[in-house]
CSV table of C-alpha atoms in Angstrom, one decimal:
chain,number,residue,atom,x,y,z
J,11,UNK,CA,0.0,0.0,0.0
J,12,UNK,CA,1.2,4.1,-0.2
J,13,UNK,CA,2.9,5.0,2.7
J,14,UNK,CA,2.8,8.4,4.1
J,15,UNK,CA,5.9,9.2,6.3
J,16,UNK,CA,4.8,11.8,9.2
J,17,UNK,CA,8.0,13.4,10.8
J,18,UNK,CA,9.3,14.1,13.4
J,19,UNK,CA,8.1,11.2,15.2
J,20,UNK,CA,8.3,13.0,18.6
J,21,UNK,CA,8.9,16.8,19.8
J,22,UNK,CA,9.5,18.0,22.9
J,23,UNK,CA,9.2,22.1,22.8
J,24,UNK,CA,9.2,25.4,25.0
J,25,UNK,CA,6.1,27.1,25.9
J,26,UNK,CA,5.8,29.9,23.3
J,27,UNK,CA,8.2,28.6,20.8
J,28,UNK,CA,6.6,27.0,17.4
J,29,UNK,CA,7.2,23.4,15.9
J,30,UNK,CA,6.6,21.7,12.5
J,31,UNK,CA,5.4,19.1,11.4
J,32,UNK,CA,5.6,17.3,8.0
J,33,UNK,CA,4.0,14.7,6.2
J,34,UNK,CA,4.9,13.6,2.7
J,35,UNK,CA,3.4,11.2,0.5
J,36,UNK,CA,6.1,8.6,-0.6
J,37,UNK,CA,4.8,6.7,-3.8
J,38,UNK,CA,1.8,8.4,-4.7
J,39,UNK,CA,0.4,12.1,-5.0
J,40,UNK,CA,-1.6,13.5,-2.5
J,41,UNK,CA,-4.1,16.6,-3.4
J,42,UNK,CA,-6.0,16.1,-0.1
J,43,UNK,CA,-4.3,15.3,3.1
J,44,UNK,CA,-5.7,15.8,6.2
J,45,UNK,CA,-4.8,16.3,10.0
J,46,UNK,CA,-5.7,15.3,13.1
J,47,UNK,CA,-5.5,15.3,16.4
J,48,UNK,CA,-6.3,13.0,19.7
J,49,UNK,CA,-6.0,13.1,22.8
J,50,UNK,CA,-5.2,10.0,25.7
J,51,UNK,CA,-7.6,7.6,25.0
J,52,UNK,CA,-9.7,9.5,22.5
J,53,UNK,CA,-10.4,9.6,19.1
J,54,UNK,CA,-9.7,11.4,16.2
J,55,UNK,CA,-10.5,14.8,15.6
J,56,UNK,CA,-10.3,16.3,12.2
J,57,UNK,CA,-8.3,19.7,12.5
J,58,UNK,CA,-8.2,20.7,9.1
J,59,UNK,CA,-8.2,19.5,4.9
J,60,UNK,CA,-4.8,20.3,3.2
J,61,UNK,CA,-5.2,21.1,-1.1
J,62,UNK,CA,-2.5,21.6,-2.7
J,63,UNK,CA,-1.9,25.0,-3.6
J,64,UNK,CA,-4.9,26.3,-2.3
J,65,UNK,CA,-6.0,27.7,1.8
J,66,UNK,CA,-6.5,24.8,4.0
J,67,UNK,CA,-10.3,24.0,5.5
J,68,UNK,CA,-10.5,24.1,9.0
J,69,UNK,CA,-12.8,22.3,11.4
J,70,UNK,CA,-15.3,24.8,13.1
J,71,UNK,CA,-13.6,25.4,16.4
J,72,UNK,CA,-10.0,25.4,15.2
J,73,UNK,CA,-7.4,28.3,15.3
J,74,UNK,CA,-6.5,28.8,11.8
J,75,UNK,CA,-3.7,30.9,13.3
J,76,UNK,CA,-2.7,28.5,16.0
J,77,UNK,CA,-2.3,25.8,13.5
J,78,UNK,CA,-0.9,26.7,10.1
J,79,UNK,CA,-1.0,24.1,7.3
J,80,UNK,CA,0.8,24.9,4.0
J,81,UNK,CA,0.4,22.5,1.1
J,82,UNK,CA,2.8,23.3,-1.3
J,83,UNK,CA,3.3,20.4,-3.2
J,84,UNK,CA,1.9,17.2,-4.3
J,85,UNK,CA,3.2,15.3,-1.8
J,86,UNK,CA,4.2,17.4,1.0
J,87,UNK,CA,1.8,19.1,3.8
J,88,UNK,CA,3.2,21.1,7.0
J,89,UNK,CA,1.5,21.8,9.9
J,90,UNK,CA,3.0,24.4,12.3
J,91,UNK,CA,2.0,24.9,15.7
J,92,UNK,CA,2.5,28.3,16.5
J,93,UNK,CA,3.5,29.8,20.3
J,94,UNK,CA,2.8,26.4,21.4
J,95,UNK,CA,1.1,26.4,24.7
J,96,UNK,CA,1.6,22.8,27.1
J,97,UNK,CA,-2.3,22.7,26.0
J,98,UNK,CA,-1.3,22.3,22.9
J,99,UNK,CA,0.3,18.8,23.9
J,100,UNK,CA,-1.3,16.1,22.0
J,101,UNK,CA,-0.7,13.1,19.0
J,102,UNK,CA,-0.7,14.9,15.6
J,103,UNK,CA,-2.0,12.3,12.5
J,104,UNK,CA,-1.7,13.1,9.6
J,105,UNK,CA,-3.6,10.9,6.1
J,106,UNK,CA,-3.7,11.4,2.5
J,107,UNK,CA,-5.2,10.5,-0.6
J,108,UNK,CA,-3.7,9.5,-3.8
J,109,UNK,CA,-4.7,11.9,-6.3
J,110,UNK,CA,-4.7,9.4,-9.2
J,111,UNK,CA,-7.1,7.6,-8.7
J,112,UNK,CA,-9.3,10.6,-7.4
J,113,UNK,CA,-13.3,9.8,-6.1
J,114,UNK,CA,-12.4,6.1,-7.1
J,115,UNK,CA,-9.8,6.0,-4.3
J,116,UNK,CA,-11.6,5.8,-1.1
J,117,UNK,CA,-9.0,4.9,1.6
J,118,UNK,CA,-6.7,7.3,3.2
J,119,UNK,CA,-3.3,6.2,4.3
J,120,UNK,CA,-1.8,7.5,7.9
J,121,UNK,CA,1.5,8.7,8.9
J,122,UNK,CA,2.7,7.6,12.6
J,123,UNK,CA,2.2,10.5,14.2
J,124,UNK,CA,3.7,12.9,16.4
J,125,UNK,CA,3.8,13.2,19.8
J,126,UNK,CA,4.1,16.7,20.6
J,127,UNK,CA,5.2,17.6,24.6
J,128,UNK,CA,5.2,21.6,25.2
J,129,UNK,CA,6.8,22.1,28.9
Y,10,UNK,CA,-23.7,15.1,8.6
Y,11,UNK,CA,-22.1,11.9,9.4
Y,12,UNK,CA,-21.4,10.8,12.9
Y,13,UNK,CA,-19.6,7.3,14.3
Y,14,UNK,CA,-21.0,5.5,17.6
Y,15,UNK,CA,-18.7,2.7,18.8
Y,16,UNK,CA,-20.9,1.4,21.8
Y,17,UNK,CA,-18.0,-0.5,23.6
Y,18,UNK,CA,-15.4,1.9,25.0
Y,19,UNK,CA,-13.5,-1.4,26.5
Y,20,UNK,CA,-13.7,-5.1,25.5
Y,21,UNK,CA,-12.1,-7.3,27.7
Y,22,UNK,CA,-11.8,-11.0,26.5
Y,23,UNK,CA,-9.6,-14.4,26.6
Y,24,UNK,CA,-6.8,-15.7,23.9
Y,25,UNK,CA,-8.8,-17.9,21.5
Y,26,UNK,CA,-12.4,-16.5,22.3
Y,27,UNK,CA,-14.4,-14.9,19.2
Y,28,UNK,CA,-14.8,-10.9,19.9
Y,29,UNK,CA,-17.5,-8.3,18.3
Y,30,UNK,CA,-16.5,-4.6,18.2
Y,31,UNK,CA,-19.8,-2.6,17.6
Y,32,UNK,CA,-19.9,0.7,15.2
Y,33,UNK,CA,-22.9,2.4,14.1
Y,34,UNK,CA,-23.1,5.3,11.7
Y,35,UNK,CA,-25.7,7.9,10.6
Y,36,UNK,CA,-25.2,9.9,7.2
Y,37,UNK,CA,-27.5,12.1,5.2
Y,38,UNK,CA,-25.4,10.8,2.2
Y,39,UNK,CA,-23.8,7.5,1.6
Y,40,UNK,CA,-20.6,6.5,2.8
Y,41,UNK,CA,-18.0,4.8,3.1
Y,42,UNK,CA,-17.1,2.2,6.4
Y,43,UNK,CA,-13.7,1.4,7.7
Y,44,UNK,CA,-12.1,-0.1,10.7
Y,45,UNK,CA,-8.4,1.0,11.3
Y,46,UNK,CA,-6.6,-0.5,14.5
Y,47,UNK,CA,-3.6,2.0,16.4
Y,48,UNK,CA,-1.5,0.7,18.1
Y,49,UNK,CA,0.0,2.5,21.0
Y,50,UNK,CA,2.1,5.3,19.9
Y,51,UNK,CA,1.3,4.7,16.3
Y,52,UNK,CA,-0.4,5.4,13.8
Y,53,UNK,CA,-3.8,3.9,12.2
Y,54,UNK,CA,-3.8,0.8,9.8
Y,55,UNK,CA,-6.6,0.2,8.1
Y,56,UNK,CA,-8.1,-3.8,8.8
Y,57,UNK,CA,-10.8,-3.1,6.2
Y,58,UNK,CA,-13.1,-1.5,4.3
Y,59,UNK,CA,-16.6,-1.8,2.4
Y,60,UNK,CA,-17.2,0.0,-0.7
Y,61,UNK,CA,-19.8,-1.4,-2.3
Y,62,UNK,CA,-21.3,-5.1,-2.9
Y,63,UNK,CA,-21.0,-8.3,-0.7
Y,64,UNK,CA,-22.2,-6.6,2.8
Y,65,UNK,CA,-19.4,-9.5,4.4
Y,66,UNK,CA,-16.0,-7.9,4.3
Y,67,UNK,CA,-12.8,-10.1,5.1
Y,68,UNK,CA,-9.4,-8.1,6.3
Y,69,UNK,CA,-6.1,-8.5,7.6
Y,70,UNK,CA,-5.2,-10.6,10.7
Y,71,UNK,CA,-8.6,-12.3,10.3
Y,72,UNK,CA,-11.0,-9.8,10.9
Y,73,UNK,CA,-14.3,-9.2,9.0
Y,74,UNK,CA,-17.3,-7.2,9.1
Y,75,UNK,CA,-20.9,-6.9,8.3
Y,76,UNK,CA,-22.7,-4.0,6.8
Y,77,UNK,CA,-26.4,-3.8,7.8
Y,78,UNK,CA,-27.8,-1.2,5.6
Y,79,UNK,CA,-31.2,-1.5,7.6
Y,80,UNK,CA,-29.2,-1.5,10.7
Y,81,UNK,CA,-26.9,1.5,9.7
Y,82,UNK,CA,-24.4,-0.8,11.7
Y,83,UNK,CA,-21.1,-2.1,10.6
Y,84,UNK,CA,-19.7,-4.7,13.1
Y,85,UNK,CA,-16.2,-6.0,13.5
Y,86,UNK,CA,-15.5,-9.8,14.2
Y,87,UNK,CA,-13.0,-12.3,14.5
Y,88,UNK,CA,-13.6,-15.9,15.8
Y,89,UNK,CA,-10.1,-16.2,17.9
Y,90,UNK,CA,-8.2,-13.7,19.5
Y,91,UNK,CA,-4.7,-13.4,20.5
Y,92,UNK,CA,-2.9,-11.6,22.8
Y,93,UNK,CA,-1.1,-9.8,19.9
Y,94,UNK,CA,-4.8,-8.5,19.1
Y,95,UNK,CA,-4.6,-6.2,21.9
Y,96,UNK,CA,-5.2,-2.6,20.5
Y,97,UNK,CA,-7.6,0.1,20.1
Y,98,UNK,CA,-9.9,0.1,17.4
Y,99,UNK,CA,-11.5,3.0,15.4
Y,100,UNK,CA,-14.5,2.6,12.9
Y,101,UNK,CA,-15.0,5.4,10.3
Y,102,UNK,CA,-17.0,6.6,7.9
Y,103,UNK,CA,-16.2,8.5,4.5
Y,104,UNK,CA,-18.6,10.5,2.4
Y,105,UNK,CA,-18.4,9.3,-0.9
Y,106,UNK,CA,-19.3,13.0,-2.3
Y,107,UNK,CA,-16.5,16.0,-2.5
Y,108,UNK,CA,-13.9,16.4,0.2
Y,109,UNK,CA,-14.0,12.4,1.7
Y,110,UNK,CA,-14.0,13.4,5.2
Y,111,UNK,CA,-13.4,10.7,7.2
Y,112,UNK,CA,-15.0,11.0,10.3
Y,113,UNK,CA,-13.8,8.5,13.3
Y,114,UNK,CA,-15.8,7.2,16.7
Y,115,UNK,CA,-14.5,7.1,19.7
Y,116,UNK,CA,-12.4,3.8,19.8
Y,117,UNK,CA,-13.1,0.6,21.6
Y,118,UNK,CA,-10.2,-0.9,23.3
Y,119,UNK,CA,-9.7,-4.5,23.0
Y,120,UNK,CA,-8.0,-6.1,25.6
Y,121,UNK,CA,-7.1,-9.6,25.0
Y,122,UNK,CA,-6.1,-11.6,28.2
Y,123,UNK,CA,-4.0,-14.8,28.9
């Protein structure tokens, strides 16, 4: 199957300072990726849709300028976190979808993650 | 709107016993159903999936699932656990119209005991 390679894997930051996160698409093109987020023992929530070359969508609820996503190529999304807060501590998932085969392709594929710590 | 109910938060049950993992959806359009298992620190791998056609869908590591249209239910099964089956799992639902949000319930963890 496409991989997805989320990185880094974990960050460890200081309060007010900002931290990136990438996720690329591997073997395949990606004009949709997505991000997450969850919590201990909770689900997913849907931060935001990533198109390339185009403004992200964000969830209702969501700082768009807390969390900044740039999609600037086919196979490469960024999320930053900016002035990260120890709030802001959580598991970051990202997915995508391969562009090729476009409504056809219905399944996502997930990056690790990323364990972000703000102290 | 779609939304994901997964009425087990926790399912504890012996090696080599047969374990359900319930999911129901609602959707005002139709969808697509998935059930990914995480383990911890990790991200999601999908088990499987139903598209379209036969309602019993066969995945990885022995699981399957049933879609119940009527039901709006999608249930996850396998006839013999293992300890190595201990994880949580998500089900998830896709609309099949622009954008393919996937929206995820809550996660049942399956705890599989010696």
């Amino acid at each position: 199957g496409a991989v997805v390679s989320q990185h880094p894997s974990r960050v460890i930051c200081k309060s007010g300072t900002s931290v990136k996160i990438e996720c690329r698409s591997l073997d395949f093109q990606a004009t949709t990726m997505f991000w997450y987020r969850q919590f201990p023992k909770q689900s997913l929530m849907l931060m935001a849709t990533s198109n390339e070359g185009s403004k992200a969508t964000y969830e209702q609820g969501v700082e768009k300028d807390k969390f900044l996503i740039n999609h600037a190529s086919l196979t490469l999304s960024t999320l930053t976190v900016t002035s990260a807060h120890p709030e802001d501590s959580s598991f970051y998932i990202c997915s995508a979808r391969d562009r090729i085969s476009g409504h056809l392709n219905t399944e996502a594929f997930f990056g690790q993650g990323t364990r972000l710590t703000v102290v | 709107a779609q939304s994901v109910t997964q009425l087990d938060s926790q399912v504890p049950v012996f090696e080599e016993a047969p374990v359900e993992l319930r999911c129901n959806y609602s959707s005002s359009v139709s969808v697509y159903l998935f059930w990914y298992v995480q383990y911890p620190n990790q991200g999601l791998q999908l088990l499987l999936k139903y598209l379209s056609g036969s309602t019993l869908v066969k995945g990885i590591n022995g699981f399957e699932a049933e879609f119940n249209k009527s039901q709006t239910s999608f249930h996850l099964r396998k006839p013999s656990v293992h300890i190595s089956d201990t994880a949580e799992y998500f089900c998830a639902v896709t609309r099949n119209t622009g954008g393919f949000k996937t929206i995820f319930g809550a996660g049942t963890r399956l705890f599989v005991k010696a």
